[in-house]
PDB file of N, CA and C in Angstrom:
ATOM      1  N   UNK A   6     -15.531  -7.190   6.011  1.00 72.00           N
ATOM      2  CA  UNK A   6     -16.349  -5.997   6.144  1.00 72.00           C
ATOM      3  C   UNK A   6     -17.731  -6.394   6.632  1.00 72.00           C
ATOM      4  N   UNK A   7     -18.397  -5.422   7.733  1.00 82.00           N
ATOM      5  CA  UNK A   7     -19.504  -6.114   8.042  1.00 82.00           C
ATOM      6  C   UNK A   7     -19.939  -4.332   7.480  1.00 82.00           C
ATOM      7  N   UNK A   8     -21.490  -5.080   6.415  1.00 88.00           N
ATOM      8  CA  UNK A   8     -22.220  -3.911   6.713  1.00 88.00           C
ATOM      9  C   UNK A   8     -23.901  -3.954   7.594  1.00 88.00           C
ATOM     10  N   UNK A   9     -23.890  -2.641   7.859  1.00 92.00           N
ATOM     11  CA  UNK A   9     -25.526  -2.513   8.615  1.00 92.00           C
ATOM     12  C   UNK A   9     -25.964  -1.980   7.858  1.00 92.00           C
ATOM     13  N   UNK A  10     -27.546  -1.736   8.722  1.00 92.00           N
ATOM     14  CA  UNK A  10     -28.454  -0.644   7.996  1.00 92.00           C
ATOM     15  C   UNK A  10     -28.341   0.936   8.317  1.00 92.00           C
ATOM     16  N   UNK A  11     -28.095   1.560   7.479  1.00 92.00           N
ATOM     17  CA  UNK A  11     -27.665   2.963   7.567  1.00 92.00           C
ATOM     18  C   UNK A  11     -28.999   3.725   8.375  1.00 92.00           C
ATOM     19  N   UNK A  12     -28.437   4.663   9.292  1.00 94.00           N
ATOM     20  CA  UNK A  12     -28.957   5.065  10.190  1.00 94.00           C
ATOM     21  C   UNK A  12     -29.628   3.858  11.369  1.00 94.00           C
ATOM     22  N   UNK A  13     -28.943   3.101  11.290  1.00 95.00           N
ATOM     23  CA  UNK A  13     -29.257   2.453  13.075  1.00 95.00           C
ATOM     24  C   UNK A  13     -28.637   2.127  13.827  1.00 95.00           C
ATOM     25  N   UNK A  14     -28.339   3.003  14.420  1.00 95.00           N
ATOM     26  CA  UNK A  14     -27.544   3.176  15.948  1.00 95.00           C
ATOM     27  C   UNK A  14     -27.572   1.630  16.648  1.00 95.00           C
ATOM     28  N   UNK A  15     -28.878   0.816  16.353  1.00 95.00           N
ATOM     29  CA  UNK A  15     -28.767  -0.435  17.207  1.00 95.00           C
ATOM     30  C   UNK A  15     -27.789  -1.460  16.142  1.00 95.00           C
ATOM     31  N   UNK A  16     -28.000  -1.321  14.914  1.00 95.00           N
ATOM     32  CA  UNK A  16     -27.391  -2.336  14.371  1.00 95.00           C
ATOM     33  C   UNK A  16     -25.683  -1.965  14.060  1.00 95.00           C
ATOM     34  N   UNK A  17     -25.046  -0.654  14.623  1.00 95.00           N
ATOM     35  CA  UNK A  17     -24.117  -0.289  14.045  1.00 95.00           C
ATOM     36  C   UNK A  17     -23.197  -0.534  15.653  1.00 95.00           C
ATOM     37  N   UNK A  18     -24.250  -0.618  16.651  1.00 96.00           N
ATOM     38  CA  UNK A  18     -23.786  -1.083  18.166  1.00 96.00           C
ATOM     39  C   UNK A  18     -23.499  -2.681  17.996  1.00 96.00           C
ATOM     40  N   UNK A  19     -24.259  -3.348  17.197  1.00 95.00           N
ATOM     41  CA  UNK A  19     -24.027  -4.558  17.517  1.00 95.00           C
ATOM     42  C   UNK A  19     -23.140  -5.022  16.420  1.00 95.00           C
ATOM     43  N   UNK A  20     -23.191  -4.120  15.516  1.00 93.00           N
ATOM     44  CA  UNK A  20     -21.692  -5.003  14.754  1.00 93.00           C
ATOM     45  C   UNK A  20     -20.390  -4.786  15.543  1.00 93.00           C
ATOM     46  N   UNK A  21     -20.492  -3.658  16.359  1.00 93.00           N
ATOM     47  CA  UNK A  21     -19.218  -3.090  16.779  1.00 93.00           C
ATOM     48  C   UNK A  21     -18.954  -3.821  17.878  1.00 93.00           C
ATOM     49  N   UNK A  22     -20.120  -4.512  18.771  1.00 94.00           N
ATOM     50  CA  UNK A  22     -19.642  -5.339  19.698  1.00 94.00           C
ATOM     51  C   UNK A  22     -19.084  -6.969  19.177  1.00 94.00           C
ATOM     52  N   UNK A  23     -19.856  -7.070  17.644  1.00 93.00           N
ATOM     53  CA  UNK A  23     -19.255  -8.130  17.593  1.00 93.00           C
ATOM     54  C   UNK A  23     -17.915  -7.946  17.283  1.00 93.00           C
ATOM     55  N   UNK A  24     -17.474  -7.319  16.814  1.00 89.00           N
ATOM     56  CA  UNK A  24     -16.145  -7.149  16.413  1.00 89.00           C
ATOM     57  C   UNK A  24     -15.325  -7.264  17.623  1.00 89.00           C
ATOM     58  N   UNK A  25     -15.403  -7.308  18.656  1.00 93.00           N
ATOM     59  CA  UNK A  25     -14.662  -7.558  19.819  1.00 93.00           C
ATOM     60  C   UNK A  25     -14.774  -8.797  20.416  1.00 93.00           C
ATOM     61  N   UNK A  26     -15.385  -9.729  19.692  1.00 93.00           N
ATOM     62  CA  UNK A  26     -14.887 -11.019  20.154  1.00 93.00           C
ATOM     63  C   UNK A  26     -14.148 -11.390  19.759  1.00 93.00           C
ATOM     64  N   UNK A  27     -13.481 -12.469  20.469  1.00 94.00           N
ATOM     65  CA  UNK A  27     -12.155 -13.398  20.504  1.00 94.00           C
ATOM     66  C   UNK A  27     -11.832 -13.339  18.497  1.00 94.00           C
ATOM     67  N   UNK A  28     -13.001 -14.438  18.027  1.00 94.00           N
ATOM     68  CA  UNK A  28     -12.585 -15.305  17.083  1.00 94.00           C
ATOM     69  C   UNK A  28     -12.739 -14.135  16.112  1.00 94.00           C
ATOM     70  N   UNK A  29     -13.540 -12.527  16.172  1.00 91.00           N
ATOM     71  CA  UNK A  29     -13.511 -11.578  15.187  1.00 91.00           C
ATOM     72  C   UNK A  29     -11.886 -10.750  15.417  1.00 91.00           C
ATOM     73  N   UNK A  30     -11.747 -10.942  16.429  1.00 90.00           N
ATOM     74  CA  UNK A  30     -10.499 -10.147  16.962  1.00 90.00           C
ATOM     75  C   UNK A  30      -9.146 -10.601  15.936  1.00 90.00           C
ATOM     76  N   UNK A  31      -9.225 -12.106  16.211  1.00 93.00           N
ATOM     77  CA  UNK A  31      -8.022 -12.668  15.296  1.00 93.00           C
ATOM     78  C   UNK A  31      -8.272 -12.396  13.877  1.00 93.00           C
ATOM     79  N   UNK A  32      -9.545 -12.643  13.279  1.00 91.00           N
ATOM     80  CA  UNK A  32      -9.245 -12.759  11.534  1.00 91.00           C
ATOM     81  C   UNK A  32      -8.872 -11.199  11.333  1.00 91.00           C
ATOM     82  N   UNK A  33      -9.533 -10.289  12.417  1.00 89.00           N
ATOM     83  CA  UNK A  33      -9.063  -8.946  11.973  1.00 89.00           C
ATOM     84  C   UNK A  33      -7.535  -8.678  11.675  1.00 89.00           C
ATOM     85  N   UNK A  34      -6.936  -9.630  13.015  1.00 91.00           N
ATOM     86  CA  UNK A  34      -5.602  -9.224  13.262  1.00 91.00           C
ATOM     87  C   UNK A  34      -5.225 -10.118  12.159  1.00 91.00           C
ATOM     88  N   UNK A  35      -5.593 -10.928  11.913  1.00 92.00           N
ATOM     89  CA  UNK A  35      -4.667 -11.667  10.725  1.00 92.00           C
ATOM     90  C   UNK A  35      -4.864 -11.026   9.147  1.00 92.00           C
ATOM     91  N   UNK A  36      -5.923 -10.662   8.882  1.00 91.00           N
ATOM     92  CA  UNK A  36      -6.460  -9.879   7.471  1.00 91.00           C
ATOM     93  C   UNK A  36      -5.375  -8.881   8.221  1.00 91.00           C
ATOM     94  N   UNK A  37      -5.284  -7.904   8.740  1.00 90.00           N
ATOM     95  CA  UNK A  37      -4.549  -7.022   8.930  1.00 90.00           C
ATOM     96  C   UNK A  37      -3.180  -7.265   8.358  1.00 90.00           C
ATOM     97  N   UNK A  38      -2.574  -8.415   9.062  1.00 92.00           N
ATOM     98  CA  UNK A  38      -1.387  -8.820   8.543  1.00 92.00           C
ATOM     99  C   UNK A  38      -0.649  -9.169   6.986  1.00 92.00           C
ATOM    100  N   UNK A  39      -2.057 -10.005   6.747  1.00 90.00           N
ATOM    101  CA  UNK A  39      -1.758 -10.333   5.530  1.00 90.00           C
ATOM    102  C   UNK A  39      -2.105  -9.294   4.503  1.00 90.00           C
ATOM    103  N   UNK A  40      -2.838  -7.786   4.580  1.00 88.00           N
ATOM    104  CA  UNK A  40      -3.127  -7.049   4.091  1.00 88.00           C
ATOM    105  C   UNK A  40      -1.545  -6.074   4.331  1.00 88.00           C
ATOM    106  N   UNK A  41      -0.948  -5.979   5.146  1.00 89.00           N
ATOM    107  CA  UNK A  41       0.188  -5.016   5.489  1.00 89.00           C
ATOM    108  C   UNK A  41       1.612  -5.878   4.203  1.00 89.00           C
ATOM    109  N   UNK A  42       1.235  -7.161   4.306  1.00 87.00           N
ATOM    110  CA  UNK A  42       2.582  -8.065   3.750  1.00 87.00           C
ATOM    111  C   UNK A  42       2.455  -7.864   1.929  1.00 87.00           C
ATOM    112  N   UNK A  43       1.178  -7.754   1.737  1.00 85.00           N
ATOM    113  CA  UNK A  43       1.051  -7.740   0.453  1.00 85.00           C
ATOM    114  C   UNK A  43       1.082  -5.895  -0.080  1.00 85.00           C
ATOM    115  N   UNK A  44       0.839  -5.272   0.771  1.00 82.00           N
ATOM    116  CA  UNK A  44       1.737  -3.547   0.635  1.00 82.00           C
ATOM    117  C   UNK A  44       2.843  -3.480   0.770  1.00 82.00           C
ATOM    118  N   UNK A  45       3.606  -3.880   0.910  1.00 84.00           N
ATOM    119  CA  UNK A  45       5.158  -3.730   1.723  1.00 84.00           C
ATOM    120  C   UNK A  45       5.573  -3.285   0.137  1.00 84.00           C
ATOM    121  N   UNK A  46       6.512  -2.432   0.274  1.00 79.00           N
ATOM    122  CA  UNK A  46       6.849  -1.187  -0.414  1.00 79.00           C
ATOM    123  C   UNK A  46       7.710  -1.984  -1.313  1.00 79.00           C
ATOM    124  N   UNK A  47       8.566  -2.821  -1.198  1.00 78.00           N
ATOM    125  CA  UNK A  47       8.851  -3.613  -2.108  1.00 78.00           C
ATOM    126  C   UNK A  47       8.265  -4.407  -3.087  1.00 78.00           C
ATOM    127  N   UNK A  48       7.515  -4.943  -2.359  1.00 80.00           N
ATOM    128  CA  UNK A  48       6.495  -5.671  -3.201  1.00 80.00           C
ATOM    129  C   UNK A  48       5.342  -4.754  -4.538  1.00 80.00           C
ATOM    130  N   UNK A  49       4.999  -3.762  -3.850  1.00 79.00           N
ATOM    131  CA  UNK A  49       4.330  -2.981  -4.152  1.00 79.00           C
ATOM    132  C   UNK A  49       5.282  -2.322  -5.899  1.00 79.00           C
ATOM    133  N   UNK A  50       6.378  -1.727  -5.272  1.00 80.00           N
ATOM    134  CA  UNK A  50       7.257  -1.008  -6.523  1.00 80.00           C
ATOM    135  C   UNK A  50       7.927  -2.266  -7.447  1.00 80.00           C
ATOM    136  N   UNK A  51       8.327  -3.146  -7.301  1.00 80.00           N
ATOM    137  CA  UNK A  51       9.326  -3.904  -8.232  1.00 80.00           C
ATOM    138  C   UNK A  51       8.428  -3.918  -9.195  1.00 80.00           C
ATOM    139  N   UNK A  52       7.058  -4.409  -9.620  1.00 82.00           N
ATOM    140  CA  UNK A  52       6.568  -4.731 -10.348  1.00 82.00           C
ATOM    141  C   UNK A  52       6.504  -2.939 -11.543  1.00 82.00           C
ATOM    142  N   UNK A  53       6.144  -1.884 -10.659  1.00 80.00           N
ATOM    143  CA  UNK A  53       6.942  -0.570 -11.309  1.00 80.00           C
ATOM    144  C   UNK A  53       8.270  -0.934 -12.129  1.00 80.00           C
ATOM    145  N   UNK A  54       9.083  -0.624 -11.411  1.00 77.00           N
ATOM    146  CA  UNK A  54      10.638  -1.025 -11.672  1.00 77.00           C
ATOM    147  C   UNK A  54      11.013  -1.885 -13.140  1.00 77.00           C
ATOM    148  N   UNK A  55       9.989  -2.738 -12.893  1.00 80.00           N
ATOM    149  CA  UNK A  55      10.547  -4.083 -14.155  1.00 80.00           C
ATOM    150  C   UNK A  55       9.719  -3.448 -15.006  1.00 80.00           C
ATOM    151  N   UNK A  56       8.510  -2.455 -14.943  1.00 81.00           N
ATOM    152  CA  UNK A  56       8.093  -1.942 -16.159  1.00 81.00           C
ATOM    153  C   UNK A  56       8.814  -1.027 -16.493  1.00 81.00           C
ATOM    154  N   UNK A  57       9.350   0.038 -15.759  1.00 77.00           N
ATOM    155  CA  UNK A  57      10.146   0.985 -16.307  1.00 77.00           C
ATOM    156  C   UNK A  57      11.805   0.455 -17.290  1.00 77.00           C
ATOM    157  N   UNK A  58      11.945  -0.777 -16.716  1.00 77.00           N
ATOM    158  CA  UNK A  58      13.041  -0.989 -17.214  1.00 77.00           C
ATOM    159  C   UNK A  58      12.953  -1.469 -18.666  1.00 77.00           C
ATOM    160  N   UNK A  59      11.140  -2.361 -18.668  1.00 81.00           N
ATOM    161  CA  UNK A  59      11.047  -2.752 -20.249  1.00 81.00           C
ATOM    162  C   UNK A  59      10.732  -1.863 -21.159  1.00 81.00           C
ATOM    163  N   UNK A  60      10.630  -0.382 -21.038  1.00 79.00           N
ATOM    164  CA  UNK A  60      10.593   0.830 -21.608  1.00 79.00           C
ATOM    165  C   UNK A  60      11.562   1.417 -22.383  1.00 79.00           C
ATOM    166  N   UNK A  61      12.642   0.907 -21.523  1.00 78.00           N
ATOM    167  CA  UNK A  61      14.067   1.583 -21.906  1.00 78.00           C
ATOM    168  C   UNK A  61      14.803   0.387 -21.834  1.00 78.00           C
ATOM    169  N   UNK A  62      14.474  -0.723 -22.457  1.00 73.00           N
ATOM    170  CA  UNK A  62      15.841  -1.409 -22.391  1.00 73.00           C
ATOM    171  C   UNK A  62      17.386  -1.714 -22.391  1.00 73.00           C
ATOM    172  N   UNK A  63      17.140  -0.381 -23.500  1.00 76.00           N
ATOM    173  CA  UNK A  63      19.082  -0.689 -23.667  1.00 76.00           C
ATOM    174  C   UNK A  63      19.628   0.320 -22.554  1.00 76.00           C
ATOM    175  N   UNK A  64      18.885   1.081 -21.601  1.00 69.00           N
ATOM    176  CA  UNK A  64      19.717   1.641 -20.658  1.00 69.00           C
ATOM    177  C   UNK A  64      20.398   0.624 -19.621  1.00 69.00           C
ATOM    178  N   UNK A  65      21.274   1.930 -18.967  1.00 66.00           N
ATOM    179  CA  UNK A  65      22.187   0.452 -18.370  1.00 66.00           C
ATOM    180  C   UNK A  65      21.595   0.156 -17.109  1.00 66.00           C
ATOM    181  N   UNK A  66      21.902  -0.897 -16.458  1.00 65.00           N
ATOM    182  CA  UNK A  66      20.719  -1.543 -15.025  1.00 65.00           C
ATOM    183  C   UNK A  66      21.796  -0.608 -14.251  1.00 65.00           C
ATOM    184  N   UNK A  67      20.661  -0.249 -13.308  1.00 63.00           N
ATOM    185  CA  UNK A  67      21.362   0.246 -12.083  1.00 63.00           C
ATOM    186  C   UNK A  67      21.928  -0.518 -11.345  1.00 63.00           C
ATOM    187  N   UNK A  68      22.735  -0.309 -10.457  1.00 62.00           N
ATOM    188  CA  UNK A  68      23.265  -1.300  -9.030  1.00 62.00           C
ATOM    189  C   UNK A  68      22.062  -1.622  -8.607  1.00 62.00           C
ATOM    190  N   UNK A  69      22.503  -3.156  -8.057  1.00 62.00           N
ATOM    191  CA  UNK A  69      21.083  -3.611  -7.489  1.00 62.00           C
ATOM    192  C   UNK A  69      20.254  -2.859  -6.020  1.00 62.00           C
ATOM    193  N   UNK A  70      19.304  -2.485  -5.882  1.00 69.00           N
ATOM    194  CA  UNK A  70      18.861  -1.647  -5.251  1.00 69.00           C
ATOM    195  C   UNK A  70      18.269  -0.121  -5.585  1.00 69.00           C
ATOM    196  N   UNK A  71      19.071   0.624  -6.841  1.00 76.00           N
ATOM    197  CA  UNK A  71      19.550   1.875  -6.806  1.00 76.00           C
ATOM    198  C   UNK A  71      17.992   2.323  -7.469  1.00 76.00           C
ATOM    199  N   UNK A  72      17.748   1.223  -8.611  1.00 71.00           N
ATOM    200  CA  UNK A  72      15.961   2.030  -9.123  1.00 71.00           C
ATOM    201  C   UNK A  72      14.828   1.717  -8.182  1.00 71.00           C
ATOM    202  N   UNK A  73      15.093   0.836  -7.344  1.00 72.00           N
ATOM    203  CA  UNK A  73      13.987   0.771  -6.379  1.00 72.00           C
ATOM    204  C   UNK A  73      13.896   1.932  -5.524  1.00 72.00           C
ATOM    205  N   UNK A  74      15.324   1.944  -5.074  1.00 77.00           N
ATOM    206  CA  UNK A  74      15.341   3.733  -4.082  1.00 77.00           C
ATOM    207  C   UNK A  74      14.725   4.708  -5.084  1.00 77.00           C
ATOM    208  N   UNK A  75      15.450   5.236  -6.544  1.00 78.00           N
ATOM    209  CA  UNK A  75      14.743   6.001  -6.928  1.00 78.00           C
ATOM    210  C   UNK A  75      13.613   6.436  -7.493  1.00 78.00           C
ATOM    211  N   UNK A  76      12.838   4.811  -7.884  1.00 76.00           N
ATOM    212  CA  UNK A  76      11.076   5.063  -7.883  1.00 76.00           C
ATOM    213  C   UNK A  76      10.824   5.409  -6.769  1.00 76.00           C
ATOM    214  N   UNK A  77      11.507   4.844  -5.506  1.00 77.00           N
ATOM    215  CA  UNK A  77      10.667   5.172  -4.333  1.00 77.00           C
ATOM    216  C   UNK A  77      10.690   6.964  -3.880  1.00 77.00           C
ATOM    217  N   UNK A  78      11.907   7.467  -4.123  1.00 80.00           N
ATOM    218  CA  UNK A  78      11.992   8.283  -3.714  1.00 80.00           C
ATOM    219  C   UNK A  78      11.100   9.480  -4.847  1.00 80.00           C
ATOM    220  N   UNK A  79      11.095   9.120  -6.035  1.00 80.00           N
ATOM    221  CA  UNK A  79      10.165   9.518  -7.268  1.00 80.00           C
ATOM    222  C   UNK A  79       8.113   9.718  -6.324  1.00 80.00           C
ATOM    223  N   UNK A  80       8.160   8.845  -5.832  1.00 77.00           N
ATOM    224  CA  UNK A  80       7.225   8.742  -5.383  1.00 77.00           C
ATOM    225  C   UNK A  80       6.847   9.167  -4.035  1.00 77.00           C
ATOM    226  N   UNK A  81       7.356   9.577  -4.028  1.00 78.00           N
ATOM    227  CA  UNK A  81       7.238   9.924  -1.810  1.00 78.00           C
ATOM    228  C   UNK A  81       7.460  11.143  -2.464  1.00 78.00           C
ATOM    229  N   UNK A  82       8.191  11.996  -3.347  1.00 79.00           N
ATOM    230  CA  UNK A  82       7.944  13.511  -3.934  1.00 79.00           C
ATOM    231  C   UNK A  82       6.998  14.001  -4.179  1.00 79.00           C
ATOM    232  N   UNK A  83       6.324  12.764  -5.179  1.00 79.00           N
ATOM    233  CA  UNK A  83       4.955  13.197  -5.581  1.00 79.00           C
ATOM    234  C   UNK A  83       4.271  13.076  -4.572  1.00 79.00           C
ATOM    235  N   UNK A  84       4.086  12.373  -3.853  1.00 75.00           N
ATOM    236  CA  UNK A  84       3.164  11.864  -2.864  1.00 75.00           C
ATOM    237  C   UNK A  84       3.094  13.485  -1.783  1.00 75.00           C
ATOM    238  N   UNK A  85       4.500  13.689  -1.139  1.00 77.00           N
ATOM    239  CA  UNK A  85       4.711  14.889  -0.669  1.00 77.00           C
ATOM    240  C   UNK A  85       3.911  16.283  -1.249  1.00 77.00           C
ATOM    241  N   UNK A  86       4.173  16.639  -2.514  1.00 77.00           N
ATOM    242  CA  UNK A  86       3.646  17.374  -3.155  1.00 77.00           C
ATOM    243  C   UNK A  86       2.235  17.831  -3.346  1.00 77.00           C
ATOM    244  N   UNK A  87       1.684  16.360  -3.557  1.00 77.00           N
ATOM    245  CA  UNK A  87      -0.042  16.352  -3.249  1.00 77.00           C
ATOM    246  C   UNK A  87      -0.718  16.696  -2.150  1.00 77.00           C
ATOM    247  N   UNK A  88       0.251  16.137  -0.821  1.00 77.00           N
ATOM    248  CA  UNK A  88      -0.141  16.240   0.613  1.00 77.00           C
ATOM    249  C   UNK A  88      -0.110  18.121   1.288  1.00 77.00           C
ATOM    250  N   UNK A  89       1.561  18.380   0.778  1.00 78.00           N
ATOM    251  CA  UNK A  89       2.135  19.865   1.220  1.00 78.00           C
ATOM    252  C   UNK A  89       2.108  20.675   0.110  1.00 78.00           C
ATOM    253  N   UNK A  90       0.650  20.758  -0.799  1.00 68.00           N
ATOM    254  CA  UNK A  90       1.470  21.844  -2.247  1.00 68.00           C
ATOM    255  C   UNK A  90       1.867  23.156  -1.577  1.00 68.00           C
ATOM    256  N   UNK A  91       3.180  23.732  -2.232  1.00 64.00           N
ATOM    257  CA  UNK A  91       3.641  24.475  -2.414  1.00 64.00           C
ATOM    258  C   UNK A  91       2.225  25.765  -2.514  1.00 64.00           C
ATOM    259  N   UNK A  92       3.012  27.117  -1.364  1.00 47.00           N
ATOM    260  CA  UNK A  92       1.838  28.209  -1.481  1.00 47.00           C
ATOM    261  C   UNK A  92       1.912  28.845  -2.447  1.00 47.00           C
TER     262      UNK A  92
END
Protein backbone atom coordinates (compact mmCIF):
# COMPACT_ATOMS: atom_id res chain seq x y z
CA UNK A 1 0.00 0.00 0.00
CA UNK A 2 1.43 3.29 -0.82
CA UNK A 3 -0.08 6.17 1.03
CA UNK A 4 -0.02 10.12 0.09
CA UNK A 5 -1.01 13.26 1.38
CA UNK A 6 -4.70 13.67 1.17
CA UNK A 7 -5.75 16.23 -1.14
CA UNK A 8 -2.65 16.33 -3.51
CA UNK A 9 -3.27 15.76 -6.82
CA UNK A 10 0.71 15.94 -7.27
CA UNK A 11 1.52 13.33 -4.81
CA UNK A 12 -1.44 10.99 -5.71
CA UNK A 13 0.02 11.46 -9.63
CA UNK A 14 3.21 10.32 -8.58
CA UNK A 15 2.38 7.35 -6.63
CA UNK A 16 0.25 6.29 -9.50
CA UNK A 17 3.05 6.64 -11.90
CA UNK A 18 5.13 4.79 -9.74
CA UNK A 19 3.05 2.02 -9.67
CA UNK A 20 3.66 1.40 -13.30
CA UNK A 21 7.02 0.50 -13.19
CA UNK A 22 8.50 -2.70 -14.11
CA UNK A 23 9.73 -3.83 -10.54
CA UNK A 24 6.15 -2.19 -8.85
CA UNK A 25 4.27 -3.98 -11.60
CA UNK A 26 5.55 -7.50 -10.51
CA UNK A 27 5.25 -7.38 -6.57
CA UNK A 28 1.73 -6.13 -7.43
CA UNK A 29 1.21 -9.03 -9.68
CA UNK A 30 2.70 -11.35 -7.31
CA UNK A 31 0.93 -9.94 -3.87
CA UNK A 32 -2.02 -10.32 -6.12
CA UNK A 33 -1.37 -13.89 -6.53
CA UNK A 34 -0.44 -14.84 -3.41
CA UNK A 35 -3.38 -12.84 -1.97
CA UNK A 36 -5.99 -14.78 -4.51
CA UNK A 37 -4.21 -18.44 -3.28
CA UNK A 38 -4.71 -17.77 0.27
CA UNK A 39 -8.79 -16.91 -0.54
CA UNK A 40 -9.43 -19.79 -2.59
CA UNK A 41 -12.73 -20.99 -1.35
CA UNK A 42 -11.40 -24.06 -0.10
CA UNK A 43 -8.99 -22.91 1.86
CA UNK A 44 -11.04 -20.27 3.14
CA UNK A 45 -14.23 -22.84 4.29
CA UNK A 46 -12.48 -26.14 5.58
CA UNK A 47 -11.30 -24.46 8.51
CA UNK A 48 -15.49 -23.62 8.88
CA UNK A 49 -16.24 -27.21 8.14
CA UNK A 50 -13.85 -28.80 10.84
CA UNK A 51 -15.51 -26.36 13.26
CA UNK A 52 -18.89 -27.25 12.47
CA UNK A 53 -18.09 -30.77 12.66
CA UNK A 54 -16.45 -30.34 16.32
CA UNK A 55 -19.93 -29.04 17.37
CA UNK A 56 -21.73 -32.00 16.52
CA UNK A 57 -19.56 -34.76 16.75
CA UNK A 58 -21.46 -37.76 16.90
CA UNK A 59 -23.23 -36.78 13.61
CA UNK A 60 -22.40 -38.84 10.82
CA UNK A 61 -19.44 -37.35 8.30
CA UNK A 62 -20.72 -36.57 5.14
CA UNK A 63 -19.24 -38.05 1.83
CA UNK A 64 -16.13 -36.48 1.27
CA UNK A 65 -16.85 -33.23 -0.38
CA UNK A 66 -20.65 -33.04 0.52
CA UNK A 67 -20.18 -30.33 3.79
CA UNK A 68 -17.87 -28.28 1.93
CA UNK A 69 -20.59 -27.90 -0.97
CA UNK A 70 -23.09 -27.30 1.68
CA UNK A 71 -21.31 -24.55 3.79
CA UNK A 72 -20.58 -23.25 0.54
CA UNK A 73 -23.76 -23.22 -0.77
CA UNK A 74 -25.07 -22.04 3.03
CA UNK A 75 -23.09 -19.17 2.22
CA UNK A 76 -23.49 -17.87 -1.29
CA UNK A 77 -27.47 -17.82 0.13
CA UNK A 78 -26.61 -15.64 2.64
CA UNK A 79 -24.29 -13.79 0.75
CA UNK A 80 -27.15 -13.59 -2.12
CA UNK A 81 -29.64 -12.41 0.30
CA UNK A 82 -27.60 -9.45 1.62
CA UNK A 83 -26.70 -8.42 -1.99
CA UNK A 84 -30.65 -9.08 -3.64
CA UNK A 85 -32.98 -8.67 -0.35
CA UNK A 86 -36.12 -9.77 -1.13
CA UNK A 87 -38.88 -6.62 -1.85
Amino acid sequence: ATLVEAGSPQATAAALLALLEPEALARAGAAGRALAEEMRWRRVATPLVEALRELEPDAAPAPAGTQLRRTTSYYARRLGDRLLPSA
